[in-house]
Every structure is written in structure tokens, then in C-alpha cells.
Short mmCIF file of C-alpha atoms in Angstrom, two decimals:
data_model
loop_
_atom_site.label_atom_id
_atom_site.label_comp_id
_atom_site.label_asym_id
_atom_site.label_seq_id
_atom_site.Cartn_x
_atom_site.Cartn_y
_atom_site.Cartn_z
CA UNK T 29 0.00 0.00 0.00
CA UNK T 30 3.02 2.43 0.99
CA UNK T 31 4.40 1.54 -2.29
CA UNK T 32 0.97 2.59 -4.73
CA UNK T 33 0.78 5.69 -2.54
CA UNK T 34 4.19 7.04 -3.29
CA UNK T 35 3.75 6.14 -6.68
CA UNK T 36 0.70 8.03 -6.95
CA UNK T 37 2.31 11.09 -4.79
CA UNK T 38 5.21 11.01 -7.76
CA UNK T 39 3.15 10.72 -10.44
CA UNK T 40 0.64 13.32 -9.30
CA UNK T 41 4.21 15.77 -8.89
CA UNK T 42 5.11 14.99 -12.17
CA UNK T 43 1.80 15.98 -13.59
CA UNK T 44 2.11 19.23 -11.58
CA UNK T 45 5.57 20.02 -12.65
CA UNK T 46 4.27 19.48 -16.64
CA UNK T 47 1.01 20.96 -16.63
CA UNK T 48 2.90 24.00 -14.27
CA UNK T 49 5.70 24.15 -17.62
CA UNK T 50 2.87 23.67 -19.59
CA UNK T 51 0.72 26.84 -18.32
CA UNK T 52 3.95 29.23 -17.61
CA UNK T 53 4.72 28.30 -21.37
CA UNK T 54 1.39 29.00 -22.92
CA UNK T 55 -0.22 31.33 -20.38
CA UNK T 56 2.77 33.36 -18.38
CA UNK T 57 0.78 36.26 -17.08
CA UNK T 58 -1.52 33.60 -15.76
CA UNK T 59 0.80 31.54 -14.14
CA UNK T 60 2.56 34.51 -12.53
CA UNK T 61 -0.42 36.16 -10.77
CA UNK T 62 -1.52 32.67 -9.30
CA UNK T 63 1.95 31.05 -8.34
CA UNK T 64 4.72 33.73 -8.88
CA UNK T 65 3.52 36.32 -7.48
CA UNK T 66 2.51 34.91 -3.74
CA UNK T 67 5.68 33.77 -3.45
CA UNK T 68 7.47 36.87 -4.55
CA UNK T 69 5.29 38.62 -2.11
CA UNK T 70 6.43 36.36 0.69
CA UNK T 71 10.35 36.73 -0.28
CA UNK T 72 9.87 40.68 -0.68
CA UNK T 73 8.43 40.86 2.52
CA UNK T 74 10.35 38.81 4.47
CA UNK T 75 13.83 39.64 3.18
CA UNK T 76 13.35 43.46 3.49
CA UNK T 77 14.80 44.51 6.53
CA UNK T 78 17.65 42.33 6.26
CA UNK T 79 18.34 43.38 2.43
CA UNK T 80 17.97 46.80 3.50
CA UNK T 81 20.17 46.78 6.00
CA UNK T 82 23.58 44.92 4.20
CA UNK T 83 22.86 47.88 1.40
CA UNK T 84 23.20 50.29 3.80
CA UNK T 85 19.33 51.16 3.36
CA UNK T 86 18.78 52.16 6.78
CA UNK T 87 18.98 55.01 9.38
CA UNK T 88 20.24 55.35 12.95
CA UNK T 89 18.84 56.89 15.48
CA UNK T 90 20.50 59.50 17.74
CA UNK T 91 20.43 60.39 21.08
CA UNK T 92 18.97 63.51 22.14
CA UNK T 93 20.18 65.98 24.79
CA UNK T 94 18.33 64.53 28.34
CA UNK T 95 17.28 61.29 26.94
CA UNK T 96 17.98 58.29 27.30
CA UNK T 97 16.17 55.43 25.84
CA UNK T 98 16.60 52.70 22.80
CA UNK T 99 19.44 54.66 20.75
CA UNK T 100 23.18 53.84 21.15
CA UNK T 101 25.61 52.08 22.95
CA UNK T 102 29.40 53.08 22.51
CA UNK T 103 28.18 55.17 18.86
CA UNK T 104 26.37 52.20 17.25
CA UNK T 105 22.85 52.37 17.00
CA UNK T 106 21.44 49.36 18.34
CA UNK T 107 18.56 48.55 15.98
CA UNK T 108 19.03 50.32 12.46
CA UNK T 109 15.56 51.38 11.13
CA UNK T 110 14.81 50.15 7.53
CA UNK T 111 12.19 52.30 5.63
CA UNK T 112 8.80 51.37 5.10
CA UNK T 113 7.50 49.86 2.12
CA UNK T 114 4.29 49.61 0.64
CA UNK T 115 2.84 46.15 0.47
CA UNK T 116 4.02 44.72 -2.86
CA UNK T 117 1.43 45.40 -6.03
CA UNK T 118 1.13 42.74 -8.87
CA UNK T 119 2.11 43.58 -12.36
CA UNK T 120 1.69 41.70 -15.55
CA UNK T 121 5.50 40.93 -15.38
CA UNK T 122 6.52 41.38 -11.84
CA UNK T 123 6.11 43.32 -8.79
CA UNK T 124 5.51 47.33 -7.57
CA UNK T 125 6.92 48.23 -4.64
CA UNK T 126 6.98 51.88 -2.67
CA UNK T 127 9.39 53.04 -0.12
CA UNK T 128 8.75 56.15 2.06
CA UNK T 129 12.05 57.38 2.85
CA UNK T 130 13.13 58.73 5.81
CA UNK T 131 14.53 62.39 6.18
CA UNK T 132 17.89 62.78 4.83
CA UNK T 133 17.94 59.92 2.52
CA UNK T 134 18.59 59.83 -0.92
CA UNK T 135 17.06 57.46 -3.77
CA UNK T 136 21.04 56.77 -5.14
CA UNK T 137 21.23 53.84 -2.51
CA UNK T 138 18.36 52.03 -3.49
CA UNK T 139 19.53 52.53 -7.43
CA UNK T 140 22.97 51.35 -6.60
CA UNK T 141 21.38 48.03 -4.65
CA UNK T 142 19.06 47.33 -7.30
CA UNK T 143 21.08 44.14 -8.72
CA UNK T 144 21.19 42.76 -4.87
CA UNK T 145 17.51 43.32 -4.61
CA UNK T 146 16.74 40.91 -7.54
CA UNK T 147 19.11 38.42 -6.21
CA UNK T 148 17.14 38.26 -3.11
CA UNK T 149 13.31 38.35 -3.90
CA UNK T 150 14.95 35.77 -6.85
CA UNK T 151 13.68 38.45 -9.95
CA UNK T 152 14.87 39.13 -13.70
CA UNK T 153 15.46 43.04 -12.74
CA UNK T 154 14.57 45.22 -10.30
CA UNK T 155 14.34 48.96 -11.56
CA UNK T 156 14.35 51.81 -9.43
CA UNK T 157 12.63 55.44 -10.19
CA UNK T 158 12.37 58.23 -7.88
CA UNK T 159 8.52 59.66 -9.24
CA UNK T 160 8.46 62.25 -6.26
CA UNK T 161 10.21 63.81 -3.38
CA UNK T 162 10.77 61.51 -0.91
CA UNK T 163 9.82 58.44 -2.43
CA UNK T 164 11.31 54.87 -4.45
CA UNK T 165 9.88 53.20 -6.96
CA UNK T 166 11.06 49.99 -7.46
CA UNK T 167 9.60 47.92 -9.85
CA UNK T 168 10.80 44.20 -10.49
CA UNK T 169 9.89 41.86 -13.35
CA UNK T 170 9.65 38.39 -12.62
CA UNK T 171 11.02 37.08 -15.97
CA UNK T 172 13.19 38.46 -18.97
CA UNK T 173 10.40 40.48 -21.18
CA UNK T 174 12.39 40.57 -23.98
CA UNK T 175 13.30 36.85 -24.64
CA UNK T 176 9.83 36.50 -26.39
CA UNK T 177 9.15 39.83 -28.42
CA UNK T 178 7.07 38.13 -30.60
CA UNK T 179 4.13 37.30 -28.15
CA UNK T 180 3.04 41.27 -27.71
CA UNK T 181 0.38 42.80 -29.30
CA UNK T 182 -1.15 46.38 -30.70
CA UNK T 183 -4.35 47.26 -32.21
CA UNK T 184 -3.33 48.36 -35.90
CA UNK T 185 -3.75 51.93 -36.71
CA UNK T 186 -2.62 53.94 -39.62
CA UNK T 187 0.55 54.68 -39.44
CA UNK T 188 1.83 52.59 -36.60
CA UNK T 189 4.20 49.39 -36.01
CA UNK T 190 4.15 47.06 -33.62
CA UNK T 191 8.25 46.27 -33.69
CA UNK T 192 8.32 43.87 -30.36
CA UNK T 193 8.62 44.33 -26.75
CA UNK T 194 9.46 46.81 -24.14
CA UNK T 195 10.95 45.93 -20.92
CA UNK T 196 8.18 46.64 -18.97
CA UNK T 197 6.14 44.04 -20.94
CA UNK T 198 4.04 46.54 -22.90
CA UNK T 199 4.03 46.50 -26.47
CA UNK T 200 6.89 48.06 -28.31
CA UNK T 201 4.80 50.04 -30.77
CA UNK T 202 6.13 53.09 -33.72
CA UNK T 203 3.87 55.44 -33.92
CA UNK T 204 4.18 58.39 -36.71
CA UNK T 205 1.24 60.14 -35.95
CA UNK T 206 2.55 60.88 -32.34
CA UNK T 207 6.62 60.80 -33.46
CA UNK T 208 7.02 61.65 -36.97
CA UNK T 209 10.21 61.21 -37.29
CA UNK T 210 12.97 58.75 -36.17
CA UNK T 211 16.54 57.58 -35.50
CA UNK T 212 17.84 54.25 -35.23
CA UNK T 213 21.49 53.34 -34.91
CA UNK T 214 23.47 50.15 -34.32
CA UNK T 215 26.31 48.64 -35.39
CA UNK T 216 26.25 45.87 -37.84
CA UNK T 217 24.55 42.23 -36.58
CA UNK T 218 22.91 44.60 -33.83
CA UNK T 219 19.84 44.06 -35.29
CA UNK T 220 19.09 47.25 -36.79
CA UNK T 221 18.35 45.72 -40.58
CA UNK T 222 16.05 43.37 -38.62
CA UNK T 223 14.04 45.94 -37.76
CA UNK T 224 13.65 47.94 -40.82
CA UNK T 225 12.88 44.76 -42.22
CA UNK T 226 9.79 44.51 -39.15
CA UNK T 227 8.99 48.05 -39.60
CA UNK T 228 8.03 47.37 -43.81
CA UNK T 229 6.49 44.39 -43.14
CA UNK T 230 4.14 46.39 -40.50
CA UNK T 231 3.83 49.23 -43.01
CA UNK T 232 3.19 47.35 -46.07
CA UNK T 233 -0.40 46.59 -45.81
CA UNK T 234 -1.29 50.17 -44.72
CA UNK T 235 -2.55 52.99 -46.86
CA UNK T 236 0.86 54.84 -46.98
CA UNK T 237 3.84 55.49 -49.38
CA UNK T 238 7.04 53.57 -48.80
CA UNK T 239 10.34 55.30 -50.14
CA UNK T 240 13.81 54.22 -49.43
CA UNK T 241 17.45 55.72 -49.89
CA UNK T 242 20.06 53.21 -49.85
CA UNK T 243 23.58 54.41 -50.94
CA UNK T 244 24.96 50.77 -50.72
CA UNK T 245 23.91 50.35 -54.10
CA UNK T 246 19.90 49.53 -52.58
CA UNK T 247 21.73 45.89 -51.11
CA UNK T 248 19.57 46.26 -47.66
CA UNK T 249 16.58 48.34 -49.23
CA UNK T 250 16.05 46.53 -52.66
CA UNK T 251 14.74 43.29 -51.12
CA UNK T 252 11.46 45.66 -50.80
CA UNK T 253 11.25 47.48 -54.07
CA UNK T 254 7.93 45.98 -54.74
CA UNK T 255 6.50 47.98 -52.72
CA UNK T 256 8.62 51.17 -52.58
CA UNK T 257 7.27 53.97 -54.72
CA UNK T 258 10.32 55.35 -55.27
CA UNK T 259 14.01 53.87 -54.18
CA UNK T 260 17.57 56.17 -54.61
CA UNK T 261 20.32 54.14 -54.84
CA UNK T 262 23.24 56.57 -54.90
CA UNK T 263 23.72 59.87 -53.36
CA UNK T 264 22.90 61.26 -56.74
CA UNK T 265 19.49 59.55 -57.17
CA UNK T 266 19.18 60.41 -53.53
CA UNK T 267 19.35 64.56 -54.19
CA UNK T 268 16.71 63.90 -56.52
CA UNK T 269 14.63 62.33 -54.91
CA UNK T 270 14.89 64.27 -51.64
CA UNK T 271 14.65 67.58 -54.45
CA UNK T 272 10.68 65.89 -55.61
CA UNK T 273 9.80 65.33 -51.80
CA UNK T 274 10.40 68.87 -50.97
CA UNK T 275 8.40 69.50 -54.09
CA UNK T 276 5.82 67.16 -52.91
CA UNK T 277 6.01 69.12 -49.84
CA UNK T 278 5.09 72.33 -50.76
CA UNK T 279 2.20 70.89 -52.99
CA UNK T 280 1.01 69.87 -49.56
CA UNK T 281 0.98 73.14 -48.39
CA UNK T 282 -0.78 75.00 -50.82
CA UNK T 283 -3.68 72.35 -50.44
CA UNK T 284 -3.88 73.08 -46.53
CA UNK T 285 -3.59 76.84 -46.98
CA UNK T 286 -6.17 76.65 -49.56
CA UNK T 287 -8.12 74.75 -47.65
CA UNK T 288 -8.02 76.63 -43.93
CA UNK T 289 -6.04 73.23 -42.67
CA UNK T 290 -2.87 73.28 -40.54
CA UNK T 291 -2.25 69.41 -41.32
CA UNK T 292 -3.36 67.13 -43.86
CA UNK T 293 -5.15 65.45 -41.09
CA UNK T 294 -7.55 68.25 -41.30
CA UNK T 295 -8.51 68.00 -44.85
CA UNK T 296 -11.44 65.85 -45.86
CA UNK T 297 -10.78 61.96 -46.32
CA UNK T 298 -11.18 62.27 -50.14
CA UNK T 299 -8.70 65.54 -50.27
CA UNK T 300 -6.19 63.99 -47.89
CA UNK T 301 -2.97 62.85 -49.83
CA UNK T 302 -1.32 59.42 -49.08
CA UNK T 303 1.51 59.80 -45.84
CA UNK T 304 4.43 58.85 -46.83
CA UNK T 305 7.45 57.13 -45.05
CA UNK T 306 11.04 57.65 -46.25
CA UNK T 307 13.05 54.82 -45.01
CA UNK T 308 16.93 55.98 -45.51
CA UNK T 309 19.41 53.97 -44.83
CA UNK T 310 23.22 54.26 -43.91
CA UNK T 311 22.87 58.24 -43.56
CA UNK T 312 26.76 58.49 -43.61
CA UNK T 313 26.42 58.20 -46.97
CA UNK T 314 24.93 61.22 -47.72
CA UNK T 315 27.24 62.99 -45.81
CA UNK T 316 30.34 62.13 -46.78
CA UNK T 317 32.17 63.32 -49.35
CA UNK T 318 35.91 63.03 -50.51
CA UNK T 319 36.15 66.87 -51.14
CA UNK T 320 35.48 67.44 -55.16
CA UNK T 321 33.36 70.33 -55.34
CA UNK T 322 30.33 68.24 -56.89
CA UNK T 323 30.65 65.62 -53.98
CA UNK T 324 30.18 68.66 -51.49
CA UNK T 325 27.53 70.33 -53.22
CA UNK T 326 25.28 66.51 -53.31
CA UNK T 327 26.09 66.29 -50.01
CA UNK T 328 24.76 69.84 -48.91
CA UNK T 329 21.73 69.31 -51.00
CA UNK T 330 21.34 66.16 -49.29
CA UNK T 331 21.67 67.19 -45.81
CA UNK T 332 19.24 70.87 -46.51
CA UNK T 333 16.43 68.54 -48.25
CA UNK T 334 16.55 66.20 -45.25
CA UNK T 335 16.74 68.78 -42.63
CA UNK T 336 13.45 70.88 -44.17
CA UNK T 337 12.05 67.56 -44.64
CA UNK T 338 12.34 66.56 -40.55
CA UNK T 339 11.12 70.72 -39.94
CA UNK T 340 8.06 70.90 -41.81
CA UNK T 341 7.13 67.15 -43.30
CA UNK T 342 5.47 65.99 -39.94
CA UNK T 343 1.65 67.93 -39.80
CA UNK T 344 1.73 67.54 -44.27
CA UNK T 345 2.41 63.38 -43.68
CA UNK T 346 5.93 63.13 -44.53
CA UNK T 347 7.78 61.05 -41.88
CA UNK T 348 11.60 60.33 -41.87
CA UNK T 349 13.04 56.94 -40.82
CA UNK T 350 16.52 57.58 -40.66
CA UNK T 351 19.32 54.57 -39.97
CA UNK T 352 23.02 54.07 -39.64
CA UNK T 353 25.94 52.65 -38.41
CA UNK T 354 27.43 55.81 -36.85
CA UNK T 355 26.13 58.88 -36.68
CA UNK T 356 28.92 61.41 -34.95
CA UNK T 357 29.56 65.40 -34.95
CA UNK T 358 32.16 64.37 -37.66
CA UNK T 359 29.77 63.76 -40.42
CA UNK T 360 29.28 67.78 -39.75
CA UNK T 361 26.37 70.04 -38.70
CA UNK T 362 24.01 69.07 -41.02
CA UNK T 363 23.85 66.09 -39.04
CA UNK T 364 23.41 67.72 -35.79
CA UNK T 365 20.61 69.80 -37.06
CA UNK T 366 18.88 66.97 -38.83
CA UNK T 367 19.37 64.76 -35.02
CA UNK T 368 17.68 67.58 -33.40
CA UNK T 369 14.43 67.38 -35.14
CA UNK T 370 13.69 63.60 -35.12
CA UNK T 371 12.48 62.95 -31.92
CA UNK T 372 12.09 59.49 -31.77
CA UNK T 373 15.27 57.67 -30.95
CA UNK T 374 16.38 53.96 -31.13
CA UNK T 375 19.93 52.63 -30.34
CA UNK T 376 21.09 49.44 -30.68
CA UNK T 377 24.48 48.47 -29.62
CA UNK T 378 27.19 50.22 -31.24
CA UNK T 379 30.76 50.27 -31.37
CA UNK T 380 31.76 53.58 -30.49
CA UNK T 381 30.43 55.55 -27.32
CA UNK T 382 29.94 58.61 -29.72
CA UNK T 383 26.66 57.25 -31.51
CA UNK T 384 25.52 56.18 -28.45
CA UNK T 385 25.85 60.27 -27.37
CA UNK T 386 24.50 61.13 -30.40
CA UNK T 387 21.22 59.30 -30.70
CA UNK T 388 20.53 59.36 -26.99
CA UNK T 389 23.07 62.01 -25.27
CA UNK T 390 20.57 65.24 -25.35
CA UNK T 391 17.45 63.00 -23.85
CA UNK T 392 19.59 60.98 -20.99
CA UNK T 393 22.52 60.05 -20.13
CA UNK T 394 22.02 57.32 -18.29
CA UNK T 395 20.08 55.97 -21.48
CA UNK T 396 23.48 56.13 -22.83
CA UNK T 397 25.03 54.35 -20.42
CA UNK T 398 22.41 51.30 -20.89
CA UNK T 399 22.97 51.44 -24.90
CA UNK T 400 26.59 50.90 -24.27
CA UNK T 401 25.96 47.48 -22.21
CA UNK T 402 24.18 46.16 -24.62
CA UNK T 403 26.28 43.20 -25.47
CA UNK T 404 26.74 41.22 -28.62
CA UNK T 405 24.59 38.19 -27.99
CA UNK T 406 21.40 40.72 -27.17
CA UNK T 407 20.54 40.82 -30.58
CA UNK T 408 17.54 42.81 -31.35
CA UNK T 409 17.92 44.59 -28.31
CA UNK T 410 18.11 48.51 -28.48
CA UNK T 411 17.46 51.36 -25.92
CA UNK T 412 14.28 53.72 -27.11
CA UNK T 413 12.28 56.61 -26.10
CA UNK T 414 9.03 56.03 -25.25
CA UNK T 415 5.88 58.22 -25.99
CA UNK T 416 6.11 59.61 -22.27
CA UNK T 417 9.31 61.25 -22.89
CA UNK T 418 11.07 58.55 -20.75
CA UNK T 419 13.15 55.77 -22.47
CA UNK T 420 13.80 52.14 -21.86
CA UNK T 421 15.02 48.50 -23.07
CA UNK T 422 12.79 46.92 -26.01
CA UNK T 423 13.61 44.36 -28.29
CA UNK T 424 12.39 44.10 -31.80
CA UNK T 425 10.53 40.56 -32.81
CA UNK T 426 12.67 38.70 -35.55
CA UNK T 427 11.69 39.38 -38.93
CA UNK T 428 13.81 37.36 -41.50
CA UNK T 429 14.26 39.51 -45.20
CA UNK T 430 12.18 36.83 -46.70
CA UNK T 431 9.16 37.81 -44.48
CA UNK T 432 9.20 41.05 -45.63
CA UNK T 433 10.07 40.52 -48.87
CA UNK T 434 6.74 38.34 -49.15
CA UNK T 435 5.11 41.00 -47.44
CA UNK T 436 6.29 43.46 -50.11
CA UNK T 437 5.47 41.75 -52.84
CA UNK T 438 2.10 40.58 -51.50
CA UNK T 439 1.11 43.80 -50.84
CA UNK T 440 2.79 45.33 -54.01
CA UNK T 441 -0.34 47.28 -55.54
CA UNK T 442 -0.80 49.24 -52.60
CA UNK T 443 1.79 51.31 -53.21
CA UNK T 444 1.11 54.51 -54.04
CA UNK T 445 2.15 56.24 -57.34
CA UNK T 446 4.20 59.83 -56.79
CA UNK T 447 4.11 61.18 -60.49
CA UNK T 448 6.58 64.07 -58.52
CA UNK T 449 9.51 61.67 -57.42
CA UNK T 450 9.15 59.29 -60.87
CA UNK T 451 9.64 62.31 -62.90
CA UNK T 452 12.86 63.81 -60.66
CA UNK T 453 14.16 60.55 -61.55
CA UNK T 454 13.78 59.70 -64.56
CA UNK T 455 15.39 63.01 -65.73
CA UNK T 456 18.17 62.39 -63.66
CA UNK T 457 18.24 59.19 -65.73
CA UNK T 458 17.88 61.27 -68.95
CA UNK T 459 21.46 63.42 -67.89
CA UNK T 460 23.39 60.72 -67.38
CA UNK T 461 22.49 59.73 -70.38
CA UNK T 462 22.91 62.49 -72.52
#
């Protein structure tokens, strides 16, 4: 009899253990609010005063002139006081936790001990924010949010790209309408092509006009000519093109004014133009130039297009996706001027702290600090800013070329036709020909 029993005690573990691998697998948020997060609760609890006082998280009390009671013996205090917490709130990833801190203290502590806190409530992270005076947020998430960036989800809406995951669990979402413009940087195999590639695929079905500029002879860009309206190859195709936006632009214009519209977002459905999205990629080479007078004078007309492009192209539907390797002061001001005006910023890892600076230096610098540690196995992984005007760790969801490619070609005849741009180039075509 002792024998069936502890057979049935095993084999009622083992279904346990596979329907519990089972569930976390297929159901995480699930399995976290009814097993993990109990637990966690327990561990955060009871661990607190012990974890707050080896971080040196906790105050001493003095003695005060005529008293004596509980305070020191030979200048120790004999009980350090740890600060009270809140009691911990569930997240769909983790934990919330508030501390109320006493007078004097300082939230740089608690930031410095946040690796020691995960280690001891046994968390991915723990992340620590100071949201007022006198207060710690720390905020822990159970598991590694960005190991499955494929599993989030967005609502589709014009203009918008659901590119992964965000550390925090949410969805990692591109929104033009409310960031019309955008930087991404990253060195190569950081996964920046990966998520051009994601960001086409996401755009391909919509409404909208894809161009690209790809000075590496359209190698990265040209998988997706199907459904590009327009692609520049060469800095020289490029100045054209960029010339027919700015064209295209000021058509734009005269319809609003004419019409009493600050945005074509204003004009009636039937009026309103197509948005377009102009993918460029590598922007070093636009910028560089080895000194003729004609290679300056591209390059100029390059970087002026772009930069009235990124001033006035957001409310009249033209949105810049710019990309590259490195993006430093050397490349000159134009580049500086053209950084300043996309406010959206993504940066992978990179290989020299100076595009780090660049794409995230003037928002934070401790975003900076985070792109740099970014290692070469986190593929995929990049620091952004997020619609809040905050920033954090996302990671884009793997999108081989040959998904998007499909998705260009399937979705070929949506692309809109830009009589403007076709004409710029095809008498570009006509020069070098004559």
C-alpha cells in the first residue's frame, strides 16, 4: 500500500511540474499572478529589513540631549531602522513596490542596490525610479520580457508598427502620428536591418507610401522594391529624390492653406494625400564626401532637403526613418541639425560611445550608459524613447528579409504612385544619359 501511494504522490508531482511548464509556457501572465507572485510577495516581505540593511538602506537613530532610551551604545545604533515599504502590487511581469524614505535619505542607494535586490526576492530586474520627493519606486519583473518579443500585441492603426517588446512588458509600438520622425542606430549584426525589415512588413499593408534611400547600391533596401514607390540608390538619385519630396512638400501646403487646414489630417478623407514614409538607410552616406566640389555640393543638398524635410514634413504626412551605423559630430552640422528634429530615438548596440551620445546624449545620459551594455549576444535589443518622454530596453521581434520581402510583394499594388519623385528621376536618368 506504501508503495501505490508514493507512486501516486510522484506521479501526481510529475503531472504538476508538466502541466505548471505547460501553463507558464502557454499562459505566463496567468501563471505569474496565481503562483509567482505569492511567493514573490512572501520573499519581498520577508527579506526586506535584512536586504535593507547589508545595502546600507537604513537610518540610525540618535540620542537627544536629556534622553535616554533605545538609541546607542558606545556610537552604534542598536537597531538600524529600515524604511517602510508599501505592500508589494502585482504587475503583468513582476512586482511594484513603494518606499517612504526617511529624512535625509537619498534614492542613489536604493539605485545602486538594485542588482542585490533581484538576487534576493529571486527576480529578472529590479528597476528603481524616484517619481516624487521623498519616495522609491522599485519595480521588479519576474522574468526576462524581452526573450519573447514576438508574443506582444497592438491594435493596428494607420501609421503605426508594432516592432516587439518593451521591458516593462508593454508592447513596443512606432507610432508616426505621435513621433514623426525617427533615428535608429546600431552597429552591424545589432539588429538594426532586422528591424527595418519589421517596420516594412508592418507598413506594407497600410494605406501609406514607402520610399527608401540606400547608398549601398539599394543591397539592404532593394529586397522591398515591390512595394517602394520610389528607391535612390546613390547619393545622386538620392538629391533627386529628396529635391521631388520637398516639391511634394510644398504641394502639400498649398492644399492646406487653400483649404483653412494646418495638417493634412484636417482635410477631408477624399482631399487627404497618401503619408508617406522615407526609409533611408546608412545616412553616412549622404554625408560624406571626398572633397570634389560636386561631392560637397550633393552632399549639402542632401543634408538641406533632409533637414526641411524633418522641420516641416510631420503635420503635411511626410515622416523620416533615418538609420546608420554611426552617426557622430564628424559627419558635420548638417547632421546635428537633422538629429535635433527627429524625436524618436532607437539605439542598438554600437561600437563607439559617440553614436551612443549622439542618438541618446541630449534625452539621458544614463540611457546612454544602458545602450553601451548592450552586449553582442542581445541581438535585437536597443534602448528607445518612449511616448512619455522617458526611455527604456525593447527588443524588436525577428523578422527574416524573406518575411518582408513576401510581405512586399504581396502587398505590391498598394503602393502609391508619386508622379513628382518618378519624374525627378527619370530626368536624372535622362542626364546621365545624354
Amino acid at each position: 500500500m506504501g508503495a501505490i501511494t508514493l507512486a501516486l504522490l510522484l506521479a501526481a508531482l510529475a503531472w504538476v511540474l508538466v502541466v505548471g511548464n505547460f501553463v507558464r509556457e502557454r499562459y505566463p501572465v496567468s501563471a505569474w499572478y496565481l503562483t509567482g507572485y505569492p511567493v514573490a510577495v512572501v520573499r519581498v516581505l520577508g527579506s526586506w529589513r535584512k536586504v535593507a540593511l547589508i545595502n546600507d538602506l537604513t537610518v540610525s537613530r540618535r540620542p537627544t540631549c536629556g534622553r535616554v532610551g533605545d538609541l546607542v551604545v558606545k556610537g552604534e545604533a542598536l537597531r538600524p531602522i529600515a524604511p517602510r515599504i508599501s505592500f508589494p502590487t502585482a504587475t503583468r511581469t513582476g512586482l511594484r513596490v513603494e518606499v517612504r524614505l526617511h529624512p535625509g535619505q537619498t534614492p542613489a542607494p536604493f539605485i545602486a542596490a538594485g542588482d542585490a535586490l533581484a538576487h534576493a526576492w529571486h527576480m529578472h530586474a529590479v528597476r528603481v525610479s524616484s517619481p516624487e520627493r521623498g519616495i522609491v519606486r522599485m519595480v521588479a519583473t519576474a522574468g526576462d520580457p524581452l526573450e519573447r518579443p514576438g508574443i506582444a500585441s497592438a491594435p493596428a492603426v494607420l501609421l503605426s508598427a508594432l516592432l516587439g517588446a518593451l521591458e516593462s512588458g508593454g508592447a513596443w509600438v512606432m507610432n508616426l502620428r505621435k513621433e514623426p520622425h525617427w533615428l535608429i542606430t546600431g552597429a552591424t549584426r545589432s539588429g538594426k536591418s532586422t528591424l527595418l525589415a519589421r517596420l516594412i512588413t508592418q507598413l506594407a499593408p497600410q494605406p501609406v507610401a514607402l520610399i527608401g534611400i540606400d547608398c549601398k547600391g539599394g543591397m539592404e533596401l532593394g529586397l522591398f522594391g515591390s512595394r517602394l514607390s520610389a528607391l535612390a540608390t546613390c547619393r545622386r538619385e538620392a538629391a533627386a529624390l529628396l529635391g521631388g519630396l520637398v516639391v511634394e512638400m510644398q504641394d502639400r501646403m498649398r492644399i492646406c492653406r487653400a483649404a483653412g487646414a494646418r495638417s493634412i489630417w484636417e482635410l477631408p478623407e477624399k482631399q487627404r494625400p497618401a503619408p508617406v514614409v522615407l526609409i533611408v538607410d546608412e545616412i553616412a552616406e549622404l554625408y560624406l564626401s571626398n572633397g570634389t566640389r560636386g561631392d560637397r555640393a550633393e552632399a549639402e543638398q542632401c543634408s538641406t532637403y533632409l533637414l526641411r524635410l524633418a522641420q516641416l514634413g510631420g503635420a503635411l504626412g511626410l515622416h523620416l526613418v533615418v538609420a546608420g551605423q554611426r552617426v557622430g559630430s564628424e559627419l558635420g552640422p548638417g547632421v546635428t541639425a537633422l538629429r535635433a528634429q527627429l524625436g524618436g530615438r532607437i539605439c542598438h548596440r554600437v561600437n563607439d560611445p559617440g553614436t551612443a551620445e549622439m542618438t541618446l546624449g541630449d534625452l539621458n545620459k544614463d540611457a546612454v550608459a544602458v545602450a553601451q551594455s548592450i552586449s553582442a549576444e542581445e541581438k535585437g535589443v536597443a534602448v528607445c524613447t518612449g511616448t512619455d518622454g522617458g526611455w527604456g530596453r525593447a527588443r524588436s521581434h525577428l523578422t527574416r528579409p524573406e518575411e518582408a520581402k513576401e510581405a512586399a510583394v504581396k502587398y505590391a499594388d498598394l503602393a502609391p504612385e508619386l508622379p513628382g519623385l518618378a519624374s525627378a528621376l527619370k530626368t536624372l536618368e535622362a542626364e546621365a544619359e545624354a
